[in-house]
Each structure stands twice: as C-alpha cells, then as structure tokens.
Amino acid sequence: MKPEFFDRLFNYFSWGCSILLVGAVLTIVGFLIANGYQSLNLHLIFDDTRPLDAIFLKSQVFDGLFPAIAGTLFLITLSIIVAIPLGLATGIFLAEYCPPKIKGSFSLLFDILAGIPSIVVGLFGFCVTIFLHHYFYTRLFPCLLISALSLAFLVLPYIIRTTQISLETLPLSVRLTAPSLGATKLQNIFYVLLPSSLSGILSGIILSIGRCAEDTAVIMLTGAVATAGIPKSVFSSFEALPFYIYYISSQYSDNSELMKGYGACLILLFICISLFVFAHWIKKRLSQKILYRP
Amino acid sequence: MDVKETIFKSVFFAASILSAGITLFILGFMIVLALPILKQGLFFDMLTGPWAPDHGLFGLGPMIIGTICIALMALVISFPVSLGCSFFIGILNPRGLGKWLKKIIESMTAVPTVIYGFVGIFFLVPLVRELFLKGSGMCILSAAIMLSILISPTMILFFVQSFSMVPQNDLNAVDALGGNTAQKFFYVVLPHSWKGMLTGIILSFGRAMGDTLIALMISGNSVAFPGSVLDSARTLTAHIALIIAADFDSIEFKTIFLSSIFLYIMTSFGIIMSRFSFKKRKTINET
C-alpha cells in the first residue's frame, strides 16, 4: 500500500467526521425549528394576557411561558449577585496574594468543584434545606433562594478561573507601572489590574450566566415546579424554562402543550447561544480596545 | 492606609476559604448523611448488589453499571468523530474552513443539555425504535448517542489545543523530508500531544458521567442490570433525580448519598489524573 493511500484515507476520515458532527448539530437545531417555528409568537409567552399588563404584574399569565422566563431571569440575577463578589475576591486572592505553596491545593479544589456533577450540587442544596428546616426554621422549603445559592456554587469556579487567568496573563509592563509610581498594591489592583482584565472577567461572567440559564439538574432538586406563577419572594417556589422543557417532555397531555415545549426549547436555545456570542464579542472587542489604545 | 490593605487582604482570603470550603463541605455533608449505611459495613455490597426495594435489597450495582456503560459508549462513539474533527481543524484546515468548524464547535458548548434530551425523546428515540424494532427505543444506545454529541466539543477543543502545542519546527521538518499528512500525524503530532488528548478524554468521560438530563430523559431508567445496548438502563445521576421524591428517612433515600459520593469521588479522581498528566507534559516541554 502506498503512503498516498493513507493520506487520502486520512483526508476522507477528517471530512467525514466533520460533516457528521455538523450534520448532527444541524439536525438538532433544524428539528426544533421545523417543529417549533409555528408556535413562536406572543401568544406562546403571554397567552391571552396583554404583554404590558403581564410585565408590570397587573394581571397573571396562566398558560404562557412568561412565568417560566421570569423565574429563569430572577434565578440568574440572584445567583450571579452571590457568585460575582465571591468569585472575584477569590480570583484576586489566587492571582495576587496567594503563596505558591497553597495555590496548587486551592486550584485543585476549584477544579473539583467545577467537575462535580450538577445533580450532586442540587442534592447538597436540597439536604441543607431539609437540615435547616428541621433544626432552625420550619418554614423553609426548597425555594428560589436555595436554587440560586446552589447555582452560584456551580458557576463559582468559572468566575474564579477566568478572573485568576485574566489577572495572571496581564503583561508585566501593565503590572509594574502603578507600583513604580508609588501606588499601593490595593490601588494597583483596583485602578489598573482589574480594569485591564475586565474583558476576560466579563466574558467569564456572561458564560456563567449562560450556565445558570441552562442548568436543570440543580433546580429540579431545589425548588423548581411546573406551575407557580411569578415568584412572590425569594422563599417561594418558581418556574424556570429548562425545567418546563423537562416537565413537558415527560408529562405533556396534548399536542398544543408539546408545541409549547418546542417553543420553549427555541427560546432557551436562543438565549444561551446569544449569551455565548455576546461573551465572545466582549472578549474580542474589549481586548482589542485595550491592546490598540493610542 | 495599611489597615485598609490588611482588611481587603483578609476579605479576599476569607472568600477563598469559603469557596474552597464549599467543595469539601459538599463531600463531608454527603458522607455524614450516608453514615447510617456506611456504619453497617455494607458499602461494597451496596455498590455491587441488585436493586429490589420490595425484597429489602438496595444495591446500586445496576446504576453503576448503567452509568459506566452509557458514559463509555458515548466516549467510544465520540472519540473517532472528535479525532476526525480535530484533524480537520488542526492539521488539514482546508481553505481556512477549520476556523469555521471550530466556531461551530465552540458554540455547541452553549447548547443546554435539556435540549439534547428533548430532541432525543422526540427525534432519536422513535428513530432507534423503528430501526431496531425492539423495545421502546429508550435505551443505552440512544442516551449514548446524545451524550456523545454533548461531550464531543470538550474533546475536540482539548485535542485541537494539544495539536497546536506541537512545535512548528518539527512539522516543517516532516514537510521538508517529504512526509505526508498521515505520517506527520503518527510520527510527530501524536507523540507530542497524546497526554493532552488523554486529559480531554478523561474530562469528557467525567462530563458524560455527570450529566443528568440526557440519561434521565432517554435511557429508560429501568433498575435491572442491562444486558445489551438496546436495554434500558438507569444512571446514578438519574437515580438521584428519581429517588429524591421518596421519604427522607427511608433507606432508598440514603442510597442517593452513596451515589453522589461515588460520583464525587470518580470525577475528582479524573480531575486529579488529568492534572497529573498536564504537569508531566509541562516539565517535558520545559526541559
């Protein structure tokens, strides 16, 4: 057999695999669009309620996706509010203060946290709730707050890692200018290092928002339910888009409900992909701005 | 001024201790909750025995076998495809198309798993049912196919990254000697990058094992030991999701802590292994 034969085989193999994978992705997206495009309209989200009334909470939406979308938004906001300060502070500590000796064990722990299956984090949240319910506060049940906290733990390693890496990869010239002018370490961090690495940190945050939006395993254990309306407080149960999709796929009773499931899939897919594209755009745009500033 | 520095430093330190503490606390909490079972000394019986609550048997054997079967099969399907795609991106790159393929694959990482599960139920499961004319179509094969799509971006991006670390000089040397693409791959790229590739494989196996929704939605969730790839099976993650509705004090409920300890330890082990292989590679490159 000639070497050219292998070369050609290699070529065909690569092309074949690439076409197979792209084909699979296109099939998935195409299947959703082909089945779901008809259901994509305002009726899907707001049912028979007037959109403005629903948004300003004047009247309730009973049969639309609006409560689920609102629940997902609340969930994302809450967990990001918890995860950002904690993640940023930890990332700064790892990059700027941490002695090299314990840095290794810290980052191993965060790698492990990133690798823990999300359902285990969900189970943890659930058990902590039950524990607190038994011993401290009997009115506490799985709720929006617990879900948001569990999700915050889930995305924490992403924020820590991106913060740490964007700080560590700053060029030495940026790192040394302010201290040489007499700035303290803290001033250097807040006025020079953090603003310079903003693009990396921001894209990390946006990617973790996407992770919050898509995760189902955590919220199905910690308080997401099929019908709850708009959550009234952080201690009430809530609806969420990914959980709705899961629920519909196992419990749908007629075709119109299934259609709503397809619609919800398309909306969730759109949200996640646009967050992803936005994160990349920010990374590219801001890093160019910083690099090519006159 | 000094006081401010110290305060901020301790705040940053406290945050790190808190975040690191959560990781250990999750494991500790699970072990404490599983103690009643662990104390009875039935740990290994539990991990291998069958699941028959009516007969007082609460073994996790079928779930562990199911988890490993589904994850391994997803890996077996995904590995060659990922290898081909990373050749396409990293080595062939015909007319700059590799860059576009990489973009598509990167955006695949943003697709929610519940969507893979949804498409699995309404597209893949009927397809498998029609093709093999056996069972409901909810089986190891369907779950593994969907999981392989889920984990392939992880694998491909790791493969491409380790291909790109091969020194350009060595590649040019092959070209100068008149070697073809296949020779270039087997004699230069592979020896340089197999450790990075191994890391990618380990991490995507962990991802396949840790995913809940795909297995829960399309693997059928039966509690018998699976006999073929067309049999339905239940994974540990799906087991946790299904048993959570049971009574908190029952033995069934206690077994899910055992499942989560098992999952925790397996994924941590994978991560430690992958770090080890990465470290080794770094020292090789430095010398």
mmCIF file of N, CA, C and O in Angstrom, chain A residues 65-119:
data_model
loop_
_atom_site.group_PDB
_atom_site.id
_atom_site.type_symbol
_atom_site.label_atom_id
_atom_site.label_comp_id
_atom_site.label_asym_id
_atom_site.label_seq_id
_atom_site.Cartn_x
_atom_site.Cartn_y
_atom_site.Cartn_z
ATOM 1 N N LEU A 65 -45.526 31.132 28.668
ATOM 2 C CA LEU A 65 -44.184 30.865 29.188
ATOM 3 C C LEU A 65 -43.663 32.008 30.049
ATOM 4 O O LEU A 65 -42.561 31.933 30.584
ATOM 5 N N PHE A 66 -44.443 33.095 30.161
ATOM 6 C CA PHE A 66 -43.928 34.273 30.853
ATOM 7 C C PHE A 66 -43.433 33.981 32.273
ATOM 8 O O PHE A 66 -42.330 34.399 32.634
ATOM 9 N N PRO A 67 -44.197 33.235 33.111
ATOM 10 C CA PRO A 67 -43.685 32.961 34.466
ATOM 11 C C PRO A 67 -42.369 32.188 34.444
ATOM 12 O O PRO A 67 -41.486 32.444 35.263
ATOM 13 N N ALA A 68 -42.245 31.257 33.488
ATOM 14 C CA ALA A 68 -41.011 30.473 33.409
ATOM 15 C C ALA A 68 -39.823 31.358 33.041
ATOM 16 O O ALA A 68 -38.745 31.260 33.632
ATOM 17 N N ILE A 69 -40.045 32.255 32.052
ATOM 18 C CA ILE A 69 -38.962 33.151 31.644
ATOM 19 C C ILE A 69 -38.592 34.077 32.799
ATOM 20 O O ILE A 69 -37.418 34.270 33.110
ATOM 21 N N ALA A 70 -39.615 34.602 33.473
ATOM 22 C CA ALA A 70 -39.352 35.496 34.603
ATOM 23 C C ALA A 70 -38.611 34.754 35.711
ATOM 24 O O ALA A 70 -37.648 35.283 36.287
ATOM 25 N N GLY A 71 -39.027 33.511 35.982
ATOM 26 C CA GLY A 71 -38.358 32.718 37.010
ATOM 27 C C GLY A 71 -36.893 32.521 36.679
ATOM 28 O O GLY A 71 -36.021 32.688 37.535
ATOM 29 N N THR A 72 -36.616 32.178 35.405
ATOM 30 C CA THR A 72 -35.231 31.998 34.988
ATOM 31 C C THR A 72 -34.438 33.284 35.177
ATOM 32 O O THR A 72 -33.308 33.257 35.676
ATOM 33 N N LEU A 73 -35.037 34.419 34.818
ATOM 34 C CA LEU A 73 -34.333 35.697 34.975
ATOM 35 C C LEU A 73 -34.026 35.985 36.441
ATOM 36 O O LEU A 73 -32.902 36.365 36.786
ATOM 37 N N PHE A 74 -35.033 35.790 37.323
ATOM 38 C CA PHE A 74 -34.803 36.002 38.756
ATOM 39 C C PHE A 74 -33.668 35.113 39.258
ATOM 40 O O PHE A 74 -32.786 35.548 40.003
ATOM 41 N N LEU A 75 -33.741 33.868 38.828
ATOM 42 C CA LEU A 75 -32.753 32.872 39.264
ATOM 43 C C LEU A 75 -31.347 33.306 38.869
ATOM 44 O O LEU A 75 -30.417 33.306 39.684
ATOM 45 N N ILE A 76 -31.199 33.706 37.591
ATOM 46 C CA ILE A 76 -29.888 34.129 37.098
ATOM 47 C C ILE A 76 -29.388 35.319 37.909
ATOM 48 O O ILE A 76 -28.261 35.330 38.399
ATOM 49 N N THR A 77 -30.270 36.329 38.066
ATOM 50 C CA THR A 77 -29.849 37.554 38.763
ATOM 51 C C THR A 77 -29.374 37.232 40.169
ATOM 52 O O THR A 77 -28.292 37.641 40.579
ATOM 53 N N LEU A 78 -30.201 36.458 40.897
ATOM 54 C CA LEU A 78 -29.841 36.153 42.288
ATOM 55 C C LEU A 78 -28.519 35.411 42.375
ATOM 56 O O LEU A 78 -27.640 35.771 43.171
ATOM 57 N N SER A 79 -28.353 34.369 41.545
ATOM 58 C CA SER A 79 -27.151 33.556 41.728
ATOM 59 C C SER A 79 -25.915 34.323 41.281
ATOM 60 O O SER A 79 -24.843 34.177 41.871
ATOM 61 N N ILE A 80 -26.072 35.181 40.254
ATOM 62 C CA ILE A 80 -24.914 35.961 39.817
ATOM 63 C C ILE A 80 -24.536 36.987 40.881
ATOM 64 O O ILE A 80 -23.348 37.232 41.124
ATOM 65 N N ILE A 81 -25.551 37.568 41.542
ATOM 66 C CA ILE A 81 -25.247 38.527 42.615
ATOM 67 C C ILE A 81 -24.433 37.856 43.717
ATOM 68 O O ILE A 81 -23.535 38.451 44.306
ATOM 69 N N VAL A 82 -24.740 36.582 43.995
ATOM 70 C CA VAL A 82 -23.957 35.874 45.013
ATOM 71 C C VAL A 82 -22.581 35.483 44.472
ATOM 72 O O VAL A 82 -21.570 35.628 45.160
ATOM 73 N N ALA A 83 -22.565 34.998 43.230
ATOM 74 C CA ALA A 83 -21.334 34.385 42.724
ATOM 75 C C ALA A 83 -20.268 35.423 42.359
ATOM 76 O O ALA A 83 -19.083 35.165 42.535
ATOM 77 N N ILE A 84 -20.679 36.605 41.870
ATOM 78 C CA ILE A 84 -19.678 37.562 41.392
ATOM 79 C C ILE A 84 -18.733 38.048 42.497
ATOM 80 O O ILE A 84 -17.513 37.919 42.345
ATOM 81 N N PRO A 85 -19.247 38.598 43.610
ATOM 82 C CA PRO A 85 -18.288 39.081 44.620
ATOM 83 C C PRO A 85 -17.385 37.977 45.157
ATOM 84 O O PRO A 85 -16.167 38.154 45.258
ATOM 85 N N LEU A 86 -18.011 36.815 45.425
ATOM 86 C CA LEU A 86 -17.238 35.703 45.972
ATOM 87 C C LEU A 86 -16.171 35.239 44.977
ATOM 88 O O LEU A 86 -15.000 35.064 45.322
ATOM 89 N N GLY A 87 -16.591 35.094 43.716
ATOM 90 C CA GLY A 87 -15.663 34.616 42.687
ATOM 91 C C GLY A 87 -14.562 35.610 42.417
ATOM 92 O O GLY A 87 -13.389 35.243 42.302
ATOM 93 N N LEU A 88 -14.928 36.902 42.320
ATOM 94 C CA LEU A 88 -13.920 37.935 42.054
ATOM 95 C C LEU A 88 -12.894 37.967 43.179
ATOM 96 O O LEU A 88 -11.679 37.962 42.928
ATOM 97 N N ALA A 89 -13.390 37.989 44.431
ATOM 98 C CA ALA A 89 -12.468 38.081 45.564
ATOM 99 C C ALA A 89 -11.526 36.880 45.585
ATOM 100 O O ALA A 89 -10.315 37.023 45.783
ATOM 101 N N THR A 90 -12.090 35.687 45.339
ATOM 102 C CA THR A 90 -11.245 34.502 45.346
ATOM 103 C C THR A 90 -10.230 34.539 44.209
ATOM 104 O O THR A 90 -9.052 34.211 44.397
ATOM 105 N N GLY A 91 -10.695 34.963 43.028
ATOM 106 C CA GLY A 91 -9.787 35.058 41.882
ATOM 107 C C GLY A 91 -8.661 36.030 42.158
ATOM 108 O O GLY A 91 -7.492 35.757 41.846
ATOM 109 N N ILE A 92 -8.979 37.193 42.758
ATOM 110 C CA ILE A 92 -7.947 38.187 43.079
ATOM 111 C C ILE A 92 -6.959 37.601 44.085
ATOM 112 O O ILE A 92 -5.741 37.739 43.933
ATOM 113 N N PHE A 93 -7.511 36.900 45.088
ATOM 114 C CA PHE A 93 -6.609 36.314 46.090
ATOM 115 C C PHE A 93 -5.648 35.318 45.440
ATOM 116 O O PHE A 93 -4.443 35.347 45.684
ATOM 117 N N LEU A 94 -6.212 34.452 44.584
ATOM 118 C CA LEU A 94 -5.374 33.429 43.956
ATOM 119 C C LEU A 94 -4.293 34.059 43.082
ATOM 120 O O LEU A 94 -3.142 33.632 43.083
ATOM 121 N N ALA A 95 -4.660 35.111 42.344
ATOM 122 C CA ALA A 95 -3.710 35.676 41.399
ATOM 123 C C ALA A 95 -2.700 36.603 42.064
ATOM 124 O O ALA A 95 -1.541 36.661 41.653
ATOM 125 N N GLU A 96 -3.119 37.338 43.099
ATOM 126 C CA GLU A 96 -2.259 38.402 43.617
ATOM 127 C C GLU A 96 -1.641 38.114 44.983
ATOM 128 O O GLU A 96 -0.561 38.595 45.289
ATOM 129 N N TYR A 97 -2.361 37.397 45.842
ATOM 130 C CA TYR A 97 -1.881 37.276 47.216
ATOM 131 C C TYR A 97 -1.390 35.880 47.573
ATOM 132 O O TYR A 97 -0.560 35.720 48.452
ATOM 133 N N CYS A 98 -1.965 34.873 46.904
ATOM 134 C CA CYS A 98 -1.804 33.512 47.387
ATOM 135 C C CYS A 98 -0.346 33.058 47.354
ATOM 136 O O CYS A 98 0.311 33.181 46.316
ATOM 137 N N PRO A 99 0.173 32.518 48.461
ATOM 138 C CA PRO A 99 1.512 31.951 48.417
ATOM 139 C C PRO A 99 1.529 30.722 47.503
ATOM 140 O O PRO A 99 0.550 29.946 47.526
ATOM 141 N N PRO A 100 2.585 30.542 46.718
ATOM 142 C CA PRO A 100 2.611 29.454 45.734
ATOM 143 C C PRO A 100 2.363 28.080 46.353
ATOM 144 O O PRO A 100 1.819 27.194 45.690
ATOM 145 N N LYS A 101 2.716 27.947 47.619
ATOM 146 C CA LYS A 101 2.592 26.618 48.241
ATOM 147 C C LYS A 101 1.140 26.152 48.304
ATOM 148 O O LYS A 101 0.846 24.994 48.023
ATOM 149 N N ILE A 102 0.227 27.051 48.719
ATOM 150 C CA ILE A 102 -1.160 26.610 48.863
ATOM 151 C C ILE A 102 -1.979 26.864 47.603
ATOM 152 O O ILE A 102 -3.111 26.432 47.490
ATOM 153 N N LYS A 103 -1.380 27.555 46.630
ATOM 154 C CA LYS A 103 -2.108 27.852 45.394
ATOM 155 C C LYS A 103 -2.532 26.567 44.686
ATOM 156 O O LYS A 103 -3.656 26.455 44.199
ATOM 157 N N GLY A 104 -1.610 25.585 44.675
ATOM 158 C CA GLY A 104 -1.900 24.329 43.998
ATOM 159 C C GLY A 104 -3.123 23.643 44.576
ATOM 160 O O GLY A 104 -4.022 23.234 43.845
ATOM 161 N N SER A 105 -3.191 23.573 45.912
ATOM 162 C CA SER A 105 -4.313 22.847 46.510
ATOM 163 C C SER A 105 -5.612 23.624 46.332
ATOM 164 O O SER A 105 -6.663 23.035 46.109
ATOM 165 N N PHE A 106 -5.520 24.971 46.400
ATOM 166 C CA PHE A 106 -6.715 25.778 46.143
ATOM 167 C C PHE A 106 -7.253 25.517 44.740
ATOM 168 O O PHE A 106 -8.435 25.244 44.557
ATOM 169 N N SER A 107 -6.367 25.589 43.747
ATOM 170 C CA SER A 107 -6.908 25.466 42.386
ATOM 171 C C SER A 107 -7.361 24.038 42.110
ATOM 172 O O SER A 107 -8.281 23.836 41.321
ATOM 173 N N LEU A 108 -6.754 23.056 42.787
ATOM 174 C CA LEU A 108 -7.272 21.689 42.644
ATOM 175 C C LEU A 108 -8.709 21.613 43.169
ATOM 176 O O LEU A 108 -9.586 21.045 42.525
ATOM 177 N N LEU A 109 -8.942 22.242 44.330
ATOM 178 C CA LEU A 109 -10.291 22.223 44.901
ATOM 179 C C LEU A 109 -11.300 22.878 43.955
ATOM 180 O O LEU A 109 -12.422 22.398 43.795
ATOM 181 N N PHE A 110 -10.889 23.989 43.311
ATOM 182 C CA PHE A 110 -11.836 24.651 42.411
ATOM 183 C C PHE A 110 -12.058 23.837 41.141
ATOM 184 O O PHE A 110 -13.159 23.842 40.593
ATOM 185 N N ASP A 111 -11.010 23.130 40.703
ATOM 186 C CA ASP A 111 -11.207 22.223 39.564
ATOM 187 C C ASP A 111 -12.195 21.128 39.921
ATOM 188 O O ASP A 111 -13.057 20.755 39.114
ATOM 189 N N ILE A 112 -12.072 20.615 41.138
ATOM 190 C CA ILE A 112 -13.004 19.563 41.569
ATOM 191 C C ILE A 112 -14.420 20.115 41.645
ATOM 192 O O ILE A 112 -15.369 19.499 41.171
ATOM 193 N N LEU A 113 -14.544 21.330 42.203
ATOM 194 C CA LEU A 113 -15.870 21.951 42.293
ATOM 195 C C LEU A 113 -16.482 22.120 40.899
ATOM 196 O O LEU A 113 -17.683 21.915 40.706
ATOM 197 N N ALA A 114 -15.627 22.470 39.925
ATOM 198 C CA ALA A 114 -16.130 22.624 38.557
ATOM 199 C C ALA A 114 -16.540 21.285 37.968
ATOM 200 O O ALA A 114 -17.396 21.231 37.090
ATOM 201 N N GLY A 115 -15.936 20.192 38.463
ATOM 202 C CA GLY A 115 -16.218 18.890 37.872
ATOM 203 C C GLY A 115 -17.341 18.133 38.544
ATOM 204 O O GLY A 115 -17.836 17.158 37.999
ATOM 205 N N ILE A 116 -17.759 18.561 39.749
ATOM 206 C CA ILE A 116 -18.832 17.853 40.451
ATOM 207 C C ILE A 116 -20.098 17.874 39.598
ATOM 208 O O ILE A 116 -20.495 18.934 39.118
ATOM 209 N N PRO A 117 -20.733 16.718 39.384
ATOM 210 C CA PRO A 117 -21.980 16.701 38.620
ATOM 211 C C PRO A 117 -22.989 17.660 39.239
ATOM 212 O O PRO A 117 -23.097 17.731 40.471
ATOM 213 N N SER A 118 -23.730 18.381 38.390
ATOM 214 C CA SER A 118 -24.608 19.411 38.935
ATOM 215 C C SER A 118 -25.689 18.811 39.829
ATOM 216 O O SER A 118 -26.146 19.451 40.765
ATOM 217 N N ILE A 119 -26.061 17.551 39.564
ATOM 218 C CA ILE A 119 -27.119 16.976 40.406
ATOM 219 C C ILE A 119 -26.644 16.778 41.843
ATOM 220 O O ILE A 119 -27.424 16.877 42.784
#
